[in-house]
Amino acid sequence: MSTPYAKLPAWADYGLIPLINLLVAFAVAGLVVLLVGENPLRAAVILVEGAFGSGQGLAYTLYYATNFIFTGLAVAVAFHCGLFNIGGEGQAYIAGLGIAIVALSFDSILPWWLTFPLAILASALMGALWALIPAYLQAKRGSHIVITTIMFNFIAASVMVYMLVNVLKPAGSMAPQTRQFLEGGQLPKLGWLLAEFGLKVRPSAPLNISFLLALVMAFLVWVLIWRTKLGYKIRTFGFSSKAARYAGISETRIIIVTMLISGALAGMMALNPIMGDQHNVPLDFVGGAGFVGIAVALMGRSHPAGIVPAAILFGMLYQGGAELAFEMPNISRDMIVIIQGLVILFAGALENMFRPTIQGIFASFSPRSVGISATKGERA
Amino acid sequence: MEFIDALINILNSTIRVSVPLLLACLAGLYSERAGVFDIGLEGKMLAGAFAGAAAAAVFASAWIGLLVAVLVSIGMALVHGFASITHRGNQIVSGVAINFIAAGSTIILGQAWFQQGGRTPSLPPEARFGAINLPGADALRDVPVIGQLYSGLLSGHSLLTYVAFLAVPFTWWVLFRTRFGLRLRAVGENPAAVDTAGISVAWLRYRAVICTGILTGLAGSYMALAQNAGFVKDMTAGRGYIALAALIFAKWKPVPAMFACLLFGFLDALSIRLQGSPLPVIGKVPVQLMQALPYVLTVILLAGFIGKAIPPRAGGVPYVKER
């Protein structure tokens, strides 16, 4: 992919530009807050305080962030291969089925530390499986993966409704969800960890051990993408599929393997709400986290070191947004959806909007820093 | 006779549920034929529906509602154009962004302006597009079959329904019989050639995107001003994506697009009607299967098992002169 834009110093490329994009996104969101007749600054204060002001709030923030780390990593891995996996939502939803099978069969026999690895495997497997078909169709048949993964989101929703209503729902129950998991299907909470730091966390706070799993996965993704042969192939393919083919990298294999990894990461997201918090498989437990992953991956520049803070930021928005809805009756949690959209717009689709201006500023200070000779194709 | 009645009934509801699909599908057709992928049909439709319902409620006029809906949809389409044409951003990312912005802001603004939990006030009949009775429909009602078809199926729809179906031949004419259409298709296949001929790629694509905005605005208006009496949150409920599926199913052609939308609409109407009651031969079909069928069919089509769907060649690729 040739870029029509000249190079900037790395810190501007990875720090300054995303920051400016983010600020613009939040400024526009602030306008929406103004439009509904509230004070955006006060809203921001309530938001941040709600998310980080108390141990309880922080536990919720990190709980939501866990979901977004998984889905963000899933999107990022696919991005590196030049693929857009928009199907994280469906992959995570279907993964719930795998977890249900493991938890419902073993929760009375095994302790949690044995069910947990099984559930990780099951969720990753189901997520990967749901990504396999679109991947295969892209690799072998050239069907556009964006469209097929969107379709698979809807198909997953239908499958899960059917399974929950007709198969997994215990007899005599009205709610379309599985039975409550026993001890062996529940993950230990991490509230005590925050309590160690002197924060007050109620035992009900949903932060659980899958947060640590998410961090491990973030590290593993970094190792995979930047420190292994497979990762090198993935990046090569994403950078130029022609060059990859010339280098003898199998197109089919790399697309399928990447999507399997991506699907598996998205699938693991299901562990957090199901085994960590709800202790059953309810309808619609993914709740848009698959899509938030897109915003997180874009904001984090598809690098785990960027994805984790971006996920925490979105965790903050989710948790703080709940507090905000409480304080300002005109603002509901749907405000987050707008912010999410604006972040995707400004950090993703319009990421190059401010680049020419910033390049101009850099060039006027030190022409060499932007490699002025390379800006021939530049049109501001 | 009973069979005819049932048939007309189900075909009638097929038409009703197909109209927003059809308008959105044609909307996507303009944009994608010009080489701008549009995942954001859903969002533009939703924004149009909300704006239309809000304006119709405030001004008590369906026409003002329609106008505002179209304007807002065009505005959203221009954002998509600005990102993907002017700034050469990723078109899919931009479309996803539009969907989220529309989903969130319609609820937030709706709640702030009308305080009804995200809905707009229920519209009185004069602020909606009512049913139009075609001439002679009442007189022919008792004539068996033909009269029933005429008065029960063709007559009695809202203005926008007729507009939607007339838009099909019109779109065909524009795309395949006008200079604008030729250029529009060319810019979706090989923008460099169009550029070489001295025609602005960006301006052509912007015009295509504006056409998309107009049609999604009509689709939204239909949902809020004709099919329902006002806006309910998330009222498009994935129809933008089904329209996208229909567009692929129709291989980016207007007349097949109409049939694809009618097929998907028929499946929808059937699943509503059959809810729980068993079919002859097959037995009881789960509602979820019927709901998933349009998506499954599209995937099968995309896989190349029912003919091959080949998208416009330059679709999704921002145009850079130096390439």
PDB file of C-alpha atoms in Angstrom, chain A residues 2 4-5 32 35-36 84 86 137 141 143-144 146-148 150-152 154-155 158 161-162 166 291 294 298 329-332 334-335 337-338 340-342 344-345 348-350 352-353 377 379, chain B residues 37 39 79 82-83 87-90 92-94 96-97 100-101 103-105 107-109 111-113 115 238 241 244-245 248 286 288 291-292 295-296 298-299 302-305 308 320 322-323:
ATOM      1  CA  SER A   2       1.673   3.192  -1.071  1.00  0.00           C
ATOM      2  CA  PRO A   4       0.311   9.450  -0.508  1.00  0.00           C
ATOM      3  CA  TYR A   5       1.518  11.159   2.648  1.00  0.00           C
ATOM      4  CA  VAL A  32     -23.772  16.969  21.076  1.00  0.00           C
ATOM      5  CA  LEU A  35     -27.113  20.411  21.877  1.00  0.00           C
ATOM      6  CA  VAL A  36     -29.117  18.480  24.454  1.00  0.00           C
ATOM      7  CA  PHE A  84     -11.243  -6.208   8.276  1.00  0.00           C
ATOM      8  CA  ILE A  86     -16.125  -6.809  11.530  1.00  0.00           C
ATOM      9  CA  LEU A 137     -14.544 -17.850   1.453  1.00  0.00           C
ATOM     10  CA  ARG A 141     -13.574 -17.728  -3.343  1.00  0.00           C
ATOM     11  CA  SER A 143     -15.910 -13.177  -1.185  1.00  0.00           C
ATOM     12  CA  HIS A 144     -15.434  -9.884   0.585  1.00  0.00           C
ATOM     13  CA  VAL A 146     -16.385  -7.528   5.524  1.00  0.00           C
ATOM     14  CA  ILE A 147     -19.703  -8.537   4.044  1.00  0.00           C
ATOM     15  CA  THR A 148     -19.468 -12.184   5.043  1.00  0.00           C
ATOM     16  CA  ILE A 150     -21.407  -8.934   8.899  1.00  0.00           C
ATOM     17  CA  MET A 151     -23.733 -11.656   7.630  1.00  0.00           C
ATOM     18  CA  PHE A 152     -22.233 -14.060  10.138  1.00  0.00           C
ATOM     19  CA  PHE A 154     -26.665 -11.840  12.080  1.00  0.00           C
ATOM     20  CA  ILE A 155     -26.551 -15.583  11.593  1.00  0.00           C
ATOM     21  CA  SER A 158     -30.255 -16.127  15.127  1.00  0.00           C
ATOM     22  CA  VAL A 161     -31.541 -17.051  20.090  1.00  0.00           C
ATOM     23  CA  TYR A 162     -32.623 -20.432  18.828  1.00  0.00           C
ATOM     24  CA  ASN A 166     -35.177 -23.948  22.464  1.00  0.00           C
ATOM     25  CA  PHE A 291     -17.845  -3.242  17.391  1.00  0.00           C
ATOM     26  CA  ILE A 294     -12.923  -1.671  15.904  1.00  0.00           C
ATOM     27  CA  LEU A 298      -8.011   1.992  15.338  1.00  0.00           C
ATOM     28  CA  PRO A 329     -31.294  12.792  32.752  1.00  0.00           C
ATOM     29  CA  ASN A 330     -30.895  14.014  29.166  1.00  0.00           C
ATOM     30  CA  ILE A 331     -27.874  11.862  28.569  1.00  0.00           C
ATOM     31  CA  SER A 332     -28.196   8.113  28.456  1.00  0.00           C
ATOM     32  CA  ASP A 334     -26.161   5.856  24.193  1.00  0.00           C
ATOM     33  CA  MET A 335     -23.878   8.861  24.386  1.00  0.00           C
ATOM     34  CA  VAL A 337     -22.283   5.003  21.023  1.00  0.00           C
ATOM     35  CA  ILE A 338     -21.922   8.488  19.563  1.00  0.00           C
ATOM     36  CA  GLN A 340     -17.530   5.480  19.711  1.00  0.00           C
ATOM     37  CA  GLY A 341     -18.745   6.471  16.247  1.00  0.00           C
ATOM     38  CA  LEU A 342     -16.866   9.751  16.364  1.00  0.00           C
ATOM     39  CA  ILE A 344     -13.994   5.565  14.621  1.00  0.00           C
ATOM     40  CA  LEU A 345     -14.641   8.440  12.237  1.00  0.00           C
ATOM     41  CA  GLY A 348     -10.058   5.765  11.542  1.00  0.00           C
ATOM     42  CA  ALA A 349     -11.639   7.154   8.420  1.00  0.00           C
ATOM     43  CA  LEU A 350     -10.389  10.713   8.816  1.00  0.00           C
ATOM     44  CA  ASN A 352      -5.240  11.768   7.628  1.00  0.00           C
ATOM     45  CA  MET A 353      -7.341  14.906   7.892  1.00  0.00           C
ATOM     46  CA  GLY A 377       2.958  14.039  -4.175  1.00  0.00           C
ATOM     47  CA  ARG A 379      -1.573  18.052  -1.904  1.00  0.00           C
TER      48      ARG A 379
ATOM     49  CA  PHE B  37     -18.556   1.075  -0.568  1.00  0.00           C
ATOM     50  CA  ILE B  39     -21.737  -0.022   5.032  1.00  0.00           C
ATOM     51  CA  VAL B  79     -19.568  12.998   5.784  1.00  0.00           C
ATOM     52  CA  PHE B  82     -15.646  13.693   2.827  1.00  0.00           C
ATOM     53  CA  ALA B  83     -13.867  10.889   4.667  1.00  0.00           C
ATOM     54  CA  HIS B  87      -9.433  12.285   2.666  1.00  0.00           C
ATOM     55  CA  ARG B  88      -9.093   8.824   1.134  1.00  0.00           C
ATOM     56  CA  GLY B  89     -10.008   7.169   4.399  1.00  0.00           C
ATOM     57  CA  ASN B  90     -11.089   3.586   4.702  1.00  0.00           C
ATOM     58  CA  ILE B  92     -15.685   0.589   5.608  1.00  0.00           C
ATOM     59  CA  VAL B  93     -14.394   2.287   8.724  1.00  0.00           C
ATOM     60  CA  SER B  94     -16.225   5.440   7.752  1.00  0.00           C
ATOM     61  CA  VAL B  96     -19.217   1.825  10.497  1.00  0.00           C
ATOM     62  CA  ALA B  97     -18.654   5.212  12.138  1.00  0.00           C
ATOM     63  CA  PHE B 100     -22.741   4.330  15.333  1.00  0.00           C
ATOM     64  CA  ILE B 101     -23.175   8.084  15.188  1.00  0.00           C
ATOM     65  CA  ALA B 103     -27.621   4.946  16.349  1.00  0.00           C
ATOM     66  CA  GLY B 104     -26.427   7.011  19.311  1.00  0.00           C
ATOM     67  CA  SER B 105     -27.510  10.481  18.307  1.00  0.00           C
ATOM     68  CA  ILE B 107     -31.657   8.216  20.779  1.00  0.00           C
ATOM     69  CA  ILE B 108     -29.902  11.026  22.633  1.00  0.00           C
ATOM     70  CA  LEU B 109     -31.500  13.827  20.618  1.00  0.00           C
ATOM     71  CA  GLN B 111     -34.846  11.821  24.377  1.00  0.00           C
ATOM     72  CA  ALA B 112     -33.636  15.395  24.841  1.00  0.00           C
ATOM     73  CA  TRP B 113     -36.162  16.948  22.467  1.00  0.00           C
ATOM     74  CA  GLN B 115     -38.745  13.170  26.429  1.00  0.00           C
ATOM     75  CA  GLY B 238     -30.547  -4.210  10.511  1.00  0.00           C
ATOM     76  CA  TYR B 241     -27.491  -4.616   6.138  1.00  0.00           C
ATOM     77  CA  LEU B 244     -26.600  -4.448   1.375  1.00  0.00           C
ATOM     78  CA  ALA B 245     -27.046  -8.198   1.130  1.00  0.00           C
ATOM     79  CA  ILE B 248     -24.835  -8.118  -3.585  1.00  0.00           C
ATOM     80  CA  PRO B 286     -37.957 -22.022  13.568  1.00  0.00           C
ATOM     81  CA  GLN B 288     -34.831 -17.721  13.648  1.00  0.00           C
ATOM     82  CA  GLN B 291     -34.783 -14.497   9.897  1.00  0.00           C
ATOM     83  CA  ALA B 292     -31.293 -15.756   9.142  1.00  0.00           C
ATOM     84  CA  TYR B 295     -27.943 -13.611   5.315  1.00  0.00           C
ATOM     85  CA  VAL B 296     -27.318 -17.291   4.662  1.00  0.00           C
ATOM     86  CA  THR B 298     -26.141 -13.941   0.578  1.00  0.00           C
ATOM     87  CA  VAL B 299     -23.162 -15.834   1.976  1.00  0.00           C
ATOM     88  CA  LEU B 302     -20.920 -14.651  -2.246  1.00  0.00           C
ATOM     89  CA  ALA B 303     -19.265 -18.029  -2.061  1.00  0.00           C
ATOM     90  CA  GLY B 304     -20.034 -18.334  -5.735  1.00  0.00           C
ATOM     91  CA  PHE B 305     -22.426 -21.249  -5.518  1.00  0.00           C
ATOM     92  CA  LYS B 308     -20.741 -15.138  -8.969  1.00  0.00           C
ATOM     93  CA  VAL B 320      -5.055   8.759  -5.828  1.00  0.00           C
ATOM     94  CA  GLU B 322      -0.318   9.543  -8.922  1.00  0.00           C
ATOM     95  CA  ARG B 323      -1.024   5.808  -9.027  1.00  0.00           C
TER      96      ARG B 323
END
